[in-house]
Amino acid sequence: MPSEPSAPSEPFPGSRPTLEAVAARAGVSRATASRVVRGGAGVREALAEKVRGAVAELGYVPNHAARTLVTRRTGAVAVIIAEPEVRIFSDPFFSRQIRGISRELSAHDTQLVLLLLDGPGDHDRLARYLAGGHADGALAFSLHTDDPIPAIIRRAGMPTVYGGRPAADPAAVRYVDADNRGGARAAVRYLRGLGRRRIAHIAGPLDQTSALDRLDGYREEQAPGADPALIAEGAFTVESGALAMAELLARCPGLDAVFAANDLMASGALRVLKEHGRTVPGDVALVGFDDMDAVAEVTDPPLTTVRQDVEGMGRLMARLLLRDLGRARPEQGGVRPEGDVRPEDGIRPEDGSAPASVITPTTLIRRASA
Amino acid sequence: MPSEPSAPSEPFPGSRPTLEAVAARAGVSRATASRVVRGGAGVREALAEKVRGAVAELGYVPNHAARTLVTRRTGAVAVIIAEPEVRIFSDPFFSRQIRGISRELSAHDTQLVLLLLDGPGDHDRLARYLAGGHADGALAFSLHTDDPIPAIIRRAGMPTVYGGRPAADPAAVRYVDADNRGGARAAVRYLRGLGRRRIAHIAGPLDQTSALDRLDGYREEQAPGADPALIAEGAFTVESGALAMAELLARCPGLDAVFAANDLMASGALRVLKEHGRTVPGDVALVGFDDMDAVAEVTDPPLTTVRQDVEGMGRLMARLLLRDLGRARPEQGGVRPEGDVRPEDGIRPEDGSAPASVITPTTLIRRASA
DNA sequence: TTGTAAGCGTTATCAC
DNA sequence: GTGATAACGCTTACAA
């Protein structure tokens, strides 16, 4: 005997209506009801209409667990963020990226499960989570050279896209990164165009590829044989920028420009420059990186800086992953093999090898500091 | 005939081992294997040991969907953030709160599903999501007076805790909020203690309770009959703060202090004060709110401001919700009825009525601007 | 096109 | 204590 002879037109308090109830209500089999709920291909319109009616009256919503159990697809993507450093949350970088990711995922009815790892203790949890089949794919941010997380993810064997080029074996994975090197070059070139000749650099922590790439870009635009004393390493924080600046002033009192690897460090540098009686941009021109508006627009003077489209990068990460999951966006037109990502989205890395990673462009934003 | 006669000692490539396989391997029934996997109460130690061995050898991880299907518990909590305004992501407020939430949830093996709503178009998606039984409870941030989201959540009928006091019917829901009024009072009191007498206020958008409460606090500490022209409304952004400051200077050139409802507006105000030739804190003392370090430590001079423990508030939200879900933390000691939240965590609202909401304390952080 | 029925991997209710 | 066995709600061959 099938469930209720006649389902109530209002959803039950507590237990939600099942497909069985919808089928009964519409006078069809569960199979047909299921077909209609999933798009209705191959069902006579008359019946489909009845089923849709029943769905509406009953307020039916598919049970996700049941569906996942049989399809083996969760409709969810894990976003993995390791945060050994507090820094991550004192700048809006991740927020922005996540917003881009979220937008793209929800456009494809995919849920975002956020995994914030607090330290090595959480690695087990991550492994268990991925193994448990909670998510169909993963988006991860590669932070440090020696991060064990990529290995854990690889072991889980699910499609993954990284945010930022991983330090280890970047050719083996898919990633989306800003054109850090190009952005740095543009910054230095701009300073040179201003007539500056003794351009210092405050680098980020050199176990992160973004910091390394910016340093590389800086070096490439320097006059050959430039003084290595013009480079100081910071940690992407305000304080470290201040420290580095003090060090640079001591070593090279004659510097007339500074390119800092991010805005936070630039703001620290700015403070120290003022304390030492240097005017900005008069005595020293200053350029940052990130265009983190909460900082760059707030300093005095506001920072000239290199902008990266963080939200766009997030969207791109999600899009790449969805493609791997076989859920490329339909409204985007036909999906060309390896072609979902259009030229405007970024620049392909030279190698052009298997996992098509994407490098997104940066722009120099002129404000008052240089 | 049951599945494999003898399971392989290495996990299959592709399909993961099931409980059935573990049971077979250990020579017990599926029921017993299940008991062990879930804690092993009521199973002879010898057998339990065998099962644990099989689990380890096979690399067994429970299938989440199957478990959810029968227990009707997902082990996930939805975190709902509406972001009509870009502001949300240009300040680290949500990032911090989410980190607190994440920490508490993962300590209880609960997943965080992030729902970022991009506008009214996403309301359907939210309703469907909640109805689909993806999550056991919800954490939401109430942003505006007329937000329809609370109604949607209520209709879904799941335990919910709000971040920030909702404008509508706050007594009907559980929430965690900072002591905005108290913080504002402390700020103004401090300015008065400095000998300032014409203290202006740059309020936040008055359709948010946080802005309202800060305004109330300001008013309460003002000398009775203070000039209402000393109040200007902003929008929690740098630019709006600048605009408000210009307006205030025009209306009340004699002002000697400003209390801004957040740091971003304070920084905008600071810029305008300088442009008008006023020194800070010499001519005008300035106090912000939030202690958003990326801003408060970066301005010149750094901001004196009111700090709220955002991460702690996030943790508290999660803890309250977990309690409602019957998953109060064990290591916290016995769970007293309505008593999981200790006094140090915050101040109970006066009413003391049913949904025990929590108000967390604020602290004045002295820097150079006042 | 539509219906029947066999799972999907667990948990939970019983007997034993 | 332990083991059959019936759900849980859905998708999907396979038949009709």
XYZ file of N, CA, C and O in Angstrom, chain B residues 57-171:
460
model
N 42.723 -0.812 7.956
C 43.296 -1.472 6.775
C 42.621 -1.027 5.493
O 43.265 -0.825 4.462
N 41.305 -0.925 5.572
C 40.556 -0.595 4.359
C 40.509 0.911 4.092
O 40.121 1.351 3.018
N 40.885 1.686 5.097
C 40.770 3.134 4.939
C 39.310 3.549 4.842
O 38.931 4.428 4.076
N 38.508 2.905 5.650
C 37.070 3.175 5.588
C 36.719 4.554 6.148
O 37.222 4.969 7.193
N 35.881 5.250 5.444
C 35.308 6.510 5.923
C 33.805 6.451 5.663
O 33.387 6.140 4.556
N 33.006 6.714 6.691
C 31.549 6.600 6.527
C 31.046 7.465 5.386
O 31.539 8.562 5.165
N 30.068 6.964 4.695
C 29.435 7.744 3.630
C 28.439 8.703 4.250
O 27.455 8.314 4.874
N 28.740 9.957 4.025
C 27.963 10.994 4.688
C 26.507 11.028 4.241
O 25.584 11.176 5.046
N 26.303 10.859 2.953
C 24.931 10.943 2.433
C 24.061 9.838 3.024
O 22.926 10.078 3.435
N 24.606 8.652 3.076
C 23.835 7.529 3.597
C 23.471 7.772 5.055
O 22.347 7.534 5.498
N 24.430 8.269 5.783
C 24.198 8.530 7.193
C 23.139 9.606 7.375
O 22.223 9.466 8.184
N 23.259 10.664 6.586
C 22.291 11.751 6.698
C 20.887 11.276 6.355
O 19.910 11.659 6.976
N 20.832 10.424 5.355
C 19.523 9.954 4.891
C 18.744 9.308 6.034
O 17.548 9.530 6.191
N 19.429 8.552 6.830
C 18.696 7.861 7.888
C 18.618 8.650 9.194
O 17.597 8.641 9.858
N 19.672 9.368 9.515
C 19.632 10.105 10.794
C 18.897 11.434 10.672
O 18.524 12.023 11.661
N 18.775 11.915 9.464
C 18.172 13.223 9.229
C 18.982 14.354 9.865
O 18.437 15.401 10.212
N 20.242 14.076 10.029
C 21.125 15.142 10.490
C 22.264 15.287 9.502
O 22.863 14.297 9.095
N 22.557 16.509 9.120
C 23.567 16.690 8.083
C 24.955 16.957 8.649
O 25.946 16.802 7.960
N 25.001 17.405 9.886
C 26.296 17.775 10.441
C 26.834 19.044 9.815
O 28.030 19.315 9.843
N 25.931 19.827 9.232
C 26.364 21.076 8.607
C 25.509 22.240 9.095
O 24.354 22.065 9.466
N 26.117 23.384 9.094
C 25.409 24.597 9.490
C 25.550 25.613 8.358
O 26.637 25.789 7.811
N 24.462 26.244 8.010
C 24.507 27.249 6.943
C 24.855 28.608 7.530
O 24.280 29.010 8.538
N 25.802 29.278 6.930
C 26.117 30.642 7.339
C 25.639 31.563 6.229
O 26.114 31.485 5.096
N 24.674 32.367 6.570
C 23.988 33.166 5.552
C 24.418 34.621 5.629
O 24.281 35.268 6.666
N 24.951 35.112 4.548
C 25.374 36.498 4.513
C 24.769 37.198 3.312
O 24.980 36.790 2.173
N 23.994 38.210 3.582
C 23.448 39.003 2.497
C 24.415 40.144 2.278
O 24.889 40.748 3.228
N 24.727 40.427 1.049
C 25.706 41.480 0.824
C 25.218 42.449 -0.226
O 25.764 42.534 -1.307
N 24.181 43.174 0.096
C 23.720 44.170 -0.857
C 24.794 45.233 -1.075
O 24.873 45.828 -2.120
N 25.637 45.401 -0.082
C 26.629 46.455 -0.154
C 28.013 45.860 -0.331
O 28.336 44.844 0.235
N 28.794 46.531 -1.088
C 30.160 46.091 -1.280
C 30.937 46.197 0.031
O 31.814 45.422 0.326
N 30.549 47.149 0.815
C 31.230 47.413 2.074
C 31.628 46.160 2.834
O 32.739 46.018 3.333
N 30.685 45.247 2.868
C 30.888 44.056 3.663
C 32.233 43.414 3.398
O 32.888 42.912 4.285
N 32.626 43.453 2.135
C 33.851 42.765 1.825
C 35.059 43.663 1.742
O 36.134 43.234 1.419
N 34.866 44.918 2.017
C 36.050 45.742 2.069
C 36.473 45.928 3.518
O 37.451 46.569 3.805
N 35.709 45.359 4.405
C 36.217 45.339 5.776
C 36.220 43.918 6.307
O 35.467 43.076 5.881
N 37.166 43.639 7.192
C 37.413 42.252 7.574
C 36.434 41.730 8.618
O 36.620 40.666 9.166
N 35.390 42.487 8.812
C 34.436 42.129 9.851
C 33.900 40.707 9.685
O 33.983 39.881 10.596
N 33.391 40.419 8.507
C 32.818 39.097 8.291
C 33.864 38.005 8.289
O 33.636 36.921 8.800
N 35.005 38.323 7.723
C 36.075 37.329 7.719
C 36.382 36.892 9.137
O 36.477 35.708 9.432
N 36.507 37.851 9.995
C 36.845 37.548 11.380
C 35.756 36.739 12.052
O 36.013 35.789 12.765
N 34.532 37.173 11.838
C 33.422 36.496 12.475
C 33.354 35.046 11.982
O 33.149 34.117 12.749
N 33.568 34.894 10.700
C 33.511 33.558 10.116
C 34.631 32.687 10.656
O 34.456 31.499 10.877
N 35.756 33.290 10.891
C 36.833 32.494 11.435
C 36.452 31.980 12.821
O 36.688 30.823 13.156
N 35.831 32.838 13.617
C 35.379 32.402 14.936
C 34.350 31.293 14.815
O 34.418 30.277 15.517
N 33.438 31.471 13.914
C 32.404 30.456 13.684
C 33.043 29.149 13.263
O 32.743 28.088 13.788
N 33.941 29.257 12.303
C 34.583 28.064 11.781
C 35.313 27.290 12.869
O 35.222 26.062 12.956
N 36.035 28.020 13.700
C 36.780 27.349 14.771
C 35.849 26.544 15.661
O 36.105 25.384 15.971
N 34.765 27.183 16.059
C 33.855 26.518 16.980
C 33.171 25.325 16.299
O 33.030 24.261 16.894
N 32.772 25.511 15.078
C 32.085 24.426 14.372
C 33.004 23.236 14.161
O 32.609 22.092 14.390
N 34.224 23.502 13.743
C 35.054 22.331 13.462
C 35.444 21.609 14.735
O 35.657 20.406 14.701
N 35.451 22.336 15.823
C 35.709 21.653 17.093
C 34.581 20.671 17.401
O 34.720 19.788 18.242
N 33.478 20.819 16.722
C 32.339 19.916 16.948
C 32.013 19.120 15.695
O 30.871 18.707 15.517
N 33.008 18.958 14.836
C 32.821 18.180 13.617
C 31.603 18.609 12.826
O 30.843 17.778 12.347
N 31.437 19.886 12.746
C 30.289 20.394 12.001
C 30.794 21.223 10.831
O 31.720 22.010 10.990
N 30.187 21.025 9.687
C 30.662 21.737 8.513
C 30.007 23.094 8.338
O 28.882 23.302 8.750
N 30.737 23.972 7.734
C 30.254 25.321 7.510
C 29.911 25.499 6.033
O 30.789 25.463 5.181
N 28.655 25.670 5.753
C 28.249 25.912 4.370
C 27.957 27.402 4.218
O 27.110 27.947 4.914
N 28.699 28.018 3.346
C 28.597 29.462 3.217
C 27.582 29.837 2.146
O 27.700 29.416 1.001
N 26.608 30.622 2.524
C 25.606 31.095 1.565
C 25.718 32.601 1.441
O 25.274 33.345 2.316
N 26.306 33.033 0.354
C 26.414 34.470 0.104
C 25.281 34.866 -0.822
O 25.196 34.373 -1.945
N 24.422 35.743 -0.375
C 23.291 36.122 -1.211
C 23.610 37.410 -1.941
O 24.053 38.385 -1.334
N 23.344 37.399 -3.223
C 23.736 38.544 -4.028
C 22.614 39.523 -4.274
O 22.791 40.540 -4.919
N 21.457 39.183 -3.779
C 20.331 40.077 -4.002
C 19.036 39.304 -3.909
O 19.058 38.103 -3.629
N 17.941 39.973 -4.129
C 16.631 39.344 -3.993
C 16.507 38.093 -4.859
O 15.804 37.157 -4.516
N 17.224 38.079 -5.967
C 17.159 36.926 -6.843
C 17.610 35.653 -6.158
O 17.234 34.553 -6.547
N 18.398 35.809 -5.115
C 18.933 34.630 -4.446
C 18.035 34.124 -3.332
O 18.335 33.109 -2.706
N 16.945 34.808 -3.092
C 16.099 34.402 -1.964
C 15.463 33.032 -2.186
O 15.368 32.236 -1.267
N 15.071 32.796 -3.429
C 14.519 31.484 -3.751
C 15.517 30.384 -3.471
O 15.193 29.360 -2.880
N 16.703 30.660 -3.934
C 17.772 29.680 -3.751
C 17.950 29.381 -2.265
O 18.069 28.235 -1.855
N 17.921 30.420 -1.465
C 18.064 30.235 -0.023
C 16.939 29.360 0.521
O 17.180 28.405 1.266
N 15.714 29.689 0.156
C 14.557 28.941 0.658
C 14.680 27.468 0.256
O 14.493 26.568 1.078
N 15.009 27.242 -0.999
C 15.152 25.871 -1.479
C 16.256 25.143 -0.730
O 16.120 23.992 -0.344
N 17.330 25.882 -0.530
C 18.463 25.250 0.135
C 18.097 24.796 1.539
O 18.341 23.665 1.945
N 17.482 25.701 2.273
C 17.130 25.365 3.652
C 16.107 24.238 3.683
O 16.178 23.348 4.530
N 15.159 24.275 2.750
C 14.124 23.245 2.718
C 14.705 21.890 2.322
O 14.201 20.846 2.721
N 15.750 21.908 1.532
C 16.334 20.671 1.033
C 17.035 19.852 2.098
O 17.491 18.756 1.843
N 17.089 20.384 3.294
C 17.711 19.641 4.377
C 19.206 19.530 4.225
O 19.801 18.512 4.548
N 19.825 20.581 3.734
C 21.281 20.563 3.606
C 21.964 20.859 4.925
O 23.121 20.567 5.108
N 21.248 21.536 5.786
C 21.893 21.993 7.018
C 20.975 21.781 8.213
O 19.752 21.735 8.075
N 21.598 21.640 9.381
C 20.812 21.414 10.598
C 20.395 22.722 11.251
O 19.444 22.751 12.037
N 21.134 23.766 10.958
C 20.834 25.046 11.593
C 21.421 26.162 10.765
O 22.106 25.922 9.774
N 21.142 27.380 11.181
C 21.627 28.509 10.391
C 22.195 29.607 11.275
O 21.745 29.837 12.398
N 23.197 30.250 10.737
C 23.785 31.436 11.357
C 23.604 32.555 10.348
O 23.978 32.407 9.189
N 23.007 33.645 10.779
C 22.719 34.687 9.798
C 23.110 36.044 10.337
O 23.148 36.264 11.551
N 23.379 36.943 9.421
C 23.717 38.295 9.812
C 22.605 39.220 9.370
O 22.263 39.276 8.190
N 22.041 39.879 10.327
C 20.905 40.734 10.005
C 21.426 42.113 9.684
O 22.065 42.755 10.501
N 21.157 42.555 8.487
C 21.806 43.772 8.049
C 20.899 44.990 8.045
O 21.260 46.041 8.525
N 19.720 44.803 7.502
C 18.891 45.980 7.322
C 17.517 45.802 7.937
O 17.044 44.684 8.105
N 16.928 46.906 8.192
C 15.621 46.919 8.820
C 14.611 46.066 8.073
O 13.835 45.327 8.658
N 14.634 46.172 6.761
C 13.571 45.559 5.971
C 13.995 44.265 5.310
O 13.415 43.832 4.327
N 15.031 43.646 5.861
C 15.552 42.449 5.217
C 14.541 41.300 5.254
O 14.047 40.950 6.313
N 14.251 40.695 4.110
C 13.280 39.594 4.073
C 13.873 38.261 4.500
O 13.151 37.286 4.683
N 15.177 38.240 4.681
C 15.825 36.961 4.964
C 15.360 36.310 6.261
O 15.100 35.112 6.290
N 15.222 37.081 7.336
C 14.742 36.439 8.572
C 13.423 35.700 8.369
O 13.245 34.592 8.895
N 12.547 36.267 7.586
C 11.256 35.607 7.347
C 11.458 34.278 6.632
O 10.842 33.268 6.971
N 12.341 34.289 5.665
C 12.623 33.058 4.926
C 13.173 31.985 5.848
O 12.759 30.829 5.815
N 14.079 32.403 6.689
C 14.683 31.439 7.605
C 13.638 30.910 8.585
O 13.578 29.721 8.869
N 12.827 31.809 9.083
C 11.811 31.383 10.040
C 10.909 30.333 9.413
O 10.560 29.340 10.023
N 10.547 30.581 8.157
C 9.667 29.647 7.464
C 10.308 28.259 7.349
O 9.617 27.252 7.380
N 11.621 28.251 7.198
C 12.308 26.964 7.096
C 12.292 26.247 8.444
O 12.501 25.040 8.518
N 12.050 27.022 9.492
C 11.892 26.413 10.809
C 13.101 25.676 11.332
O 12.977 24.577 11.856
N 14.277 26.252 11.180
C 15.427 25.587 11.778
C 16.083 26.498 12.804
O 15.952 27.715 12.749
N 16.749 25.878 13.766
C 17.427 26.672 14.790
C 18.347 27.689 14.139
O 19.066 27.359 13.202
N 18.303 28.898 14.622
C 19.074 29.979 14.007
C 19.616 30.933 15.063
O 18.962 31.192 16.068
N 20.797 31.411 14.824
C 21.346 32.472 15.673
C 21.773 33.616 14.760
O 22.400 33.388 13.725
N 21.434 34.810 15.151
C 21.778 35.971 14.344
C 23.033 36.673 14.847
O 23.310 36.679 16.051
N 23.736 37.245 13.934
C 24.867 38.101 14.279
C 24.404 39.536 14.186
O 24.062 39.999 13.107
N 24.358 40.218 15.279
C 23.799 41.569 15.284
C 22.316 41.511 15.605
O 21.611 40.642 15.114
N 21.890 42.416 16.421
C 20.476 42.422 16.804
C 19.606 42.767 15.607
O 19.789 43.787 14.972
N 18.645 41.902 15.296
C 17.744 42.188 14.178
C 16.878 43.389 14.520
O 16.524 43.590 15.684
N 16.535 44.135 13.523
C 15.732 45.327 13.758
C 14.304 44.941 14.152
O 13.700 45.547 15.027
N 13.807 43.904 13.502
C 12.425 43.531 13.761
C 12.359 42.435 14.818
O 13.012 41.414 14.700
N 11.603 42.671 15.846
C 11.296 41.668 16.852
C 12.510 40.929 17.404
O 12.584 39.698 17.334
N 13.435 41.663 17.951
C 14.660 41.027 18.440
C 14.409 40.029 19.565
O 15.186 39.104 19.760
N 13.305 40.203 20.278
C 13.057 39.302 21.406
C 12.675 37.908 20.924
O 12.754 36.935 21.657
